[in-house]
Amino acid sequence: MEEYMAQFNAFQPELAIWTLYQSGQIAGALTVIASAIFIWLAIRVAVQTRDRQDTNMIQKLFASLFGILVVYGTFIQWTENFGVLTGTIAGFNQIAEVGKSAGVELSNQAKFFVDYYAFAADGLSYPGIPGSLFLLVVLGMILGAIWYPKD
């Protein structure tokens, strides 16, 4: 029983990191849902701005500003979502470092996680190449719908 309790206590820091990671994933999923809703709304505003016959320059500017702010906010949120990976990797690395002196190793799952997401270990200042390209396309769709000349 004593050996079991020693193993149980040794696993607690890793379990805490996994729990925090999952909480961060839930928050990240909510930001993705909010981003999708706001992107849809920005595209809808852009299309409505284009389709109205009485749209003036001020309305076009405000619709453009709204679209740019939506894309910028999405960019920031998606970048912050990568911070969950960075923090999790840092936590696992600290546990591994401290655990060496106590003879405790990370689980295979934690080692795989650290290796798999090694690109995010130092933190990222953008939401990855696919996410950035997607947001550029969305921004082009929004601004194109507002400003591209009607035939």
Short mmCIF file of C-alpha atoms in Angstrom, two decimals:
data_model
loop_
_atom_site.label_atom_id
_atom_site.label_comp_id
_atom_site.label_asym_id
_atom_site.label_seq_id
_atom_site.Cartn_x
_atom_site.Cartn_y
_atom_site.Cartn_z
CA MET A 1 0.00 0.00 0.00
CA GLU A 2 2.87 2.33 0.76
CA GLU A 3 4.32 1.81 -2.72
CA TYR A 4 0.95 2.57 -4.26
CA MET A 5 0.67 5.80 -2.28
CA ALA A 6 4.17 6.82 -3.33
CA GLN A 7 3.26 6.29 -7.00
CA PHE A 8 -0.04 8.09 -6.49
CA ASN A 9 1.67 11.10 -4.91
CA ALA A 10 4.33 11.14 -7.63
CA PHE A 11 1.61 11.34 -10.30
CA GLN A 12 -0.25 14.28 -8.72
CA PRO A 13 1.77 17.11 -10.34
CA GLU A 14 1.31 15.57 -13.78
CA LEU A 15 -2.40 15.09 -13.15
CA ALA A 16 -2.69 18.75 -12.16
CA ILE A 17 -1.01 19.81 -15.43
CA TRP A 18 -3.37 17.60 -17.46
CA THR A 19 -6.37 19.06 -15.61
CA LEU A 20 -5.25 22.63 -16.30
CA TYR A 21 -4.61 21.75 -19.94
CA GLN A 22 -8.14 20.38 -20.34
CA SER A 23 -9.59 23.51 -18.73
CA GLY A 24 -7.61 25.59 -21.19
CA GLN A 25 -8.91 23.48 -24.06
CA ILE A 26 -12.49 24.14 -22.97
CA ALA A 27 -11.84 27.88 -22.90
CA GLY A 28 -10.13 27.61 -26.29
CA ALA A 29 -13.11 25.81 -27.77
CA LEU A 30 -15.42 28.57 -26.56
CA THR A 31 -13.22 31.21 -28.22
CA VAL A 32 -13.31 29.26 -31.49
CA ILE A 33 -17.12 29.15 -31.33
CA ALA A 34 -17.26 32.89 -30.59
CA SER A 35 -14.82 33.53 -33.45
CA ALA A 36 -16.98 31.58 -35.88
CA ILE A 37 -20.07 33.54 -34.87
CA PHE A 38 -18.31 36.90 -35.17
CA ILE A 39 -16.73 35.97 -38.52
CA TRP A 40 -20.17 34.99 -39.81
CA LEU A 41 -21.59 38.29 -38.54
CA ALA A 42 -18.78 40.31 -40.14
CA ILE A 43 -19.31 38.61 -43.50
CA ARG A 44 -23.05 39.17 -43.20
CA VAL A 45 -22.52 42.87 -42.43
CA ALA A 46 -20.15 43.12 -45.41
CA VAL A 47 -22.63 41.49 -47.79
CA GLN A 48 -25.50 43.64 -46.52
CA THR A 49 -23.35 46.74 -46.91
CA ARG A 50 -22.61 45.76 -50.50
CA ASP A 51 -26.20 44.87 -51.41
CA ARG A 52 -27.83 48.06 -50.18
CA GLN A 53 -28.25 50.75 -52.80
CA ASP A 54 -28.11 53.64 -50.32
CA THR A 55 -24.80 52.67 -48.65
CA ASN A 56 -22.53 55.66 -48.16
CA MET A 57 -18.80 55.93 -47.45
CA ILE A 58 -19.21 56.15 -43.65
CA GLN A 59 -21.22 52.92 -43.57
CA LYS A 60 -18.58 51.21 -45.69
CA LEU A 61 -15.83 52.44 -43.36
CA PHE A 62 -17.65 51.23 -40.24
CA ALA A 63 -18.42 47.85 -41.82
CA SER A 64 -14.75 47.56 -42.82
CA LEU A 65 -13.58 48.53 -39.35
CA PHE A 66 -15.92 45.96 -37.79
CA GLY A 67 -14.57 43.24 -40.10
CA ILE A 68 -10.95 44.17 -39.41
CA LEU A 69 -11.56 44.18 -35.65
CA VAL A 70 -13.27 40.79 -35.82
CA VAL A 71 -10.34 39.27 -37.72
CA TYR A 72 -7.83 40.94 -35.38
CA GLY A 73 -9.68 39.72 -32.28
CA THR A 74 -9.83 36.22 -33.71
CA PHE A 75 -6.10 36.38 -34.44
CA ILE A 76 -5.39 37.36 -30.82
CA GLN A 77 -7.68 34.68 -29.36
CA TRP A 78 -6.23 31.92 -31.52
CA THR A 79 -2.70 33.04 -30.60
CA GLU A 80 -3.62 32.94 -26.92
CA ASN A 81 -4.97 29.41 -27.39
CA PHE A 82 -1.43 28.35 -28.29
CA GLY A 83 -0.38 29.66 -24.88
CA VAL A 84 -2.18 26.68 -23.34
CA LEU A 85 0.24 24.39 -25.19
CA THR A 86 3.24 26.47 -24.15
CA GLY A 87 2.22 26.46 -20.50
CA THR A 88 1.49 22.74 -20.51
CA ILE A 89 4.86 21.91 -22.06
CA ALA A 90 6.63 24.17 -19.55
CA GLY A 91 4.81 22.46 -16.68
CA PHE A 92 5.72 18.99 -17.92
CA ASN A 93 9.35 20.02 -18.40
CA GLN A 94 9.50 21.37 -14.84
CA ILE A 95 7.96 18.19 -13.46
CA ALA A 96 10.46 16.09 -15.42
CA GLU A 97 13.36 18.18 -14.13
CA VAL A 98 12.28 18.01 -10.50
CA GLY A 99 11.25 14.36 -10.85
CA LYS A 100 14.75 13.28 -11.91
CA SER A 101 16.10 13.91 -8.44
CA ALA A 102 13.21 11.96 -6.90
CA GLY A 103 13.43 9.10 -9.40
CA VAL A 104 10.04 9.91 -10.96
CA GLU A 105 9.51 10.02 -14.71
CA LEU A 106 6.82 11.58 -16.83
CA SER A 107 4.23 9.23 -18.25
CA ASN A 108 4.59 8.15 -21.87
CA GLN A 109 1.58 10.29 -22.77
CA ALA A 110 3.19 13.40 -21.29
CA LYS A 111 6.48 12.66 -23.10
CA PHE A 112 4.58 12.23 -26.38
CA PHE A 113 2.69 15.48 -25.77
CA VAL A 114 5.93 17.42 -25.19
CA ASP A 115 7.53 15.94 -28.32
CA TYR A 116 4.44 16.39 -30.51
CA TYR A 117 3.90 20.05 -29.60
CA ALA A 118 7.59 20.97 -29.40
CA PHE A 119 7.02 23.74 -31.97
CA ALA A 120 4.98 25.65 -29.38
CA ALA A 121 7.45 25.22 -26.51
CA ASP A 122 8.81 28.76 -26.80
CA GLY A 123 5.43 30.33 -27.49
CA LEU A 124 4.05 31.64 -30.75
CA SER A 125 3.17 35.20 -31.71
CA TYR A 126 0.66 34.08 -34.35
CA PRO A 127 -1.97 31.33 -34.58
CA GLY A 128 0.08 29.10 -36.87
CA ILE A 129 0.35 29.25 -40.65
CA PRO A 130 -3.02 27.59 -41.47
CA GLY A 131 -4.89 29.81 -39.00
CA SER A 132 -3.17 32.94 -40.28
CA LEU A 133 -3.92 32.08 -43.91
CA PHE A 134 -7.55 31.39 -43.04
CA LEU A 135 -7.88 34.78 -41.37
CA LEU A 136 -6.29 36.50 -44.36
CA VAL A 137 -8.84 34.84 -46.64
CA VAL A 138 -11.68 35.90 -44.33
CA LEU A 139 -10.37 39.47 -44.27
CA GLY A 140 -10.19 39.45 -48.06
CA MET A 141 -13.76 38.19 -48.27
CA ILE A 142 -15.01 40.90 -45.91
CA LEU A 143 -13.17 43.80 -47.50
CA GLY A 144 -13.77 42.49 -51.01
CA ALA A 145 -17.50 42.28 -50.42
CA ILE A 146 -17.55 45.87 -49.22
CA TRP A 147 -15.13 47.59 -51.58
CA TYR A 148 -14.91 45.51 -54.77
CA PRO A 149 -16.80 47.36 -57.51
CA LYS A 150 -20.21 46.05 -58.50
CA ASP A 151 -20.47 45.09 -62.14
#
